[in-house]
């Protein structure tokens, strides 16, 4: 916890705003922040992010925890709070509470191959893990990596500026898909058209050694995990992160529960075996 009082926000200055999507269907921007009192966090965790006089919303960390002097959040314009965040520019003040929630079990995953599948904005909570694992200090602890990025259209990919760097990482194969054919997209053995759950069988991976990490809309996660299970993968080896509506972030308000679990403290990261034991409310 950044402070002893989890309700007390820390002041942060927006250092930079980056437009991520170039499409008519969604508007996503990344905010790079410098906190007055920086804190450590782990890939998969989230914060409560507020604008004074407007309100508070929940966002996952979108930058590597190994970067100490700044942190990034990638935010889609969805409603009142996010519209107001989207009006802010570099130099503005925002407020951060956190870090909250569990994280991807990076220690437990050592020695395994990794298969990331991210749909649209779902790449944001995966990016801290991706960059952490690619750090030279940690890359040797993991095996082969498949990265599979999905978006509605070419303009809907976020972090497109990272793709070339990631695709050149050692022992890594990088794939992309978009939902439907467009003139600007050339299909080949790494660039597909179609939903990811219909395509994973085209991607070679070792079923026994691989951990799948899936982030994206609930429909995509359900279809994808069914496809991985149909190929023979055990649900314990498939991880995802949930986005339930949250208020307190610390297990007190009861807003985010699924059955007996509070997504803010028991999650947001779960494996599919754990989700299989919970009511289908996500
Ligand atoms: C753990 C966690 C991590 C998240 N990470 C991110 C992130 O990295 N980037 C990002 O853009 N968003 C993220 N979200 C979703 C984000 O919190 C909501 O989009 C935001 O709170 C909407 O606030 P608003 O006032 O702008 O919109 P509202 O007016 O409250 O809602 C606008 C629309 O967004 C939907 N919505 C609101 N809250 C959620 C939610 N929690 N999950 C799904 N849909 C929601 C509403 O149903 C409505 O259709 C995350 C949510 C959680 C719980
Ligand atoms: S957000 Fe309050 S209990 Fe989870």
PDB file of C-alpha atoms in Angstrom, residues 106 109 111-117 126 129-135 138-149 165-175 190 203-206 209-213:
ATOM      1  CA  UNK A 106       5.257 -14.073 -12.099  1.00  0.00           C
ATOM      2  CA  UNK A 109       5.166 -18.832 -13.941  1.00  0.00           C
ATOM      3  CA  UNK A 111      10.217 -21.896 -16.345  1.00  0.00           C
ATOM      4  CA  UNK A 112       7.106 -21.858 -18.532  1.00  0.00           C
ATOM      5  CA  UNK A 113       6.485 -20.667 -22.068  1.00  0.00           C
ATOM      6  CA  UNK A 114       4.020 -17.760 -22.228  1.00  0.00           C
ATOM      7  CA  UNK A 115       1.197 -17.168 -24.690  1.00  0.00           C
ATOM      8  CA  UNK A 116      -0.266 -13.666 -24.363  1.00  0.00           C
ATOM      9  CA  UNK A 117      -3.551 -12.909 -26.105  1.00  0.00           C
ATOM     10  CA  UNK A 126      -0.773  -6.933 -19.835  1.00  0.00           C
ATOM     11  CA  UNK A 129       3.981  -8.064 -17.380  1.00  0.00           C
ATOM     12  CA  UNK A 130       5.177  -8.061 -21.007  1.00  0.00           C
ATOM     13  CA  UNK A 131       7.834  -5.424 -20.337  1.00  0.00           C
ATOM     14  CA  UNK A 132       8.841  -6.971 -17.001  1.00  0.00           C
ATOM     15  CA  UNK A 133       9.401 -10.413 -18.601  1.00  0.00           C
ATOM     16  CA  UNK A 134      11.339  -8.826 -21.499  1.00  0.00           C
ATOM     17  CA  UNK A 135      13.680  -7.020 -19.100  1.00  0.00           C
ATOM     18  CA  UNK A 138      14.140 -11.570 -16.007  1.00  0.00           C
ATOM     19  CA  UNK A 139      13.894 -12.799 -19.633  1.00  0.00           C
ATOM     20  CA  UNK A 140      15.972 -15.933 -18.917  1.00  0.00           C
ATOM     21  CA  UNK A 141      13.465 -17.109 -16.297  1.00  0.00           C
ATOM     22  CA  UNK A 142      10.772 -17.750 -18.929  1.00  0.00           C
ATOM     23  CA  UNK A 143      10.726 -19.887 -22.085  1.00  0.00           C
ATOM     24  CA  UNK A 144       9.336 -19.130 -25.539  1.00  0.00           C
ATOM     25  CA  UNK A 145       6.818 -16.330 -25.892  1.00  0.00           C
ATOM     26  CA  UNK A 146       3.879 -16.049 -28.276  1.00  0.00           C
ATOM     27  CA  UNK A 147       2.206 -12.643 -28.443  1.00  0.00           C
ATOM     28  CA  UNK A 148      -1.161 -12.420 -30.173  1.00  0.00           C
ATOM     29  CA  UNK A 149      -2.726  -8.965 -30.439  1.00  0.00           C
ATOM     30  CA  UNK A 165      10.423  -3.804 -30.418  1.00  0.00           C
ATOM     31  CA  UNK A 166       8.400  -6.713 -28.968  1.00  0.00           C
ATOM     32  CA  UNK A 167       8.443  -8.692 -32.224  1.00  0.00           C
ATOM     33  CA  UNK A 168      12.272  -8.556 -32.274  1.00  0.00           C
ATOM     34  CA  UNK A 169      12.700  -9.878 -28.729  1.00  0.00           C
ATOM     35  CA  UNK A 170      14.566 -13.206 -28.413  1.00  0.00           C
ATOM     36  CA  UNK A 171      12.512 -16.406 -28.610  1.00  0.00           C
ATOM     37  CA  UNK A 172       9.355 -14.418 -29.284  1.00  0.00           C
ATOM     38  CA  UNK A 173       6.794 -14.697 -32.085  1.00  0.00           C
ATOM     39  CA  UNK A 174       4.413 -11.828 -32.627  1.00  0.00           C
ATOM     40  CA  UNK A 175       0.990 -12.221 -34.277  1.00  0.00           C
ATOM     41  CA  UNK A 190       1.602 -13.656 -38.682  1.00  0.00           C
ATOM     42  CA  UNK A 203      -0.045 -20.787 -33.755  1.00  0.00           C
ATOM     43  CA  UNK A 204       2.484 -23.446 -32.693  1.00  0.00           C
ATOM     44  CA  UNK A 205       2.974 -23.817 -28.935  1.00  0.00           C
ATOM     45  CA  UNK A 206       3.864 -26.541 -26.421  1.00  0.00           C
ATOM     46  CA  UNK A 209       4.862 -25.982 -21.064  1.00  0.00           C
ATOM     47  CA  UNK A 210       2.676 -22.998 -21.918  1.00  0.00           C
ATOM     48  CA  UNK A 211       0.788 -20.596 -19.663  1.00  0.00           C
ATOM     49  CA  UNK A 212      -1.881 -18.555 -21.488  1.00  0.00           C
ATOM     50  CA  UNK A 213      -2.487 -15.010 -20.287  1.00  0.00           C
TER      51      UNK A 213
END
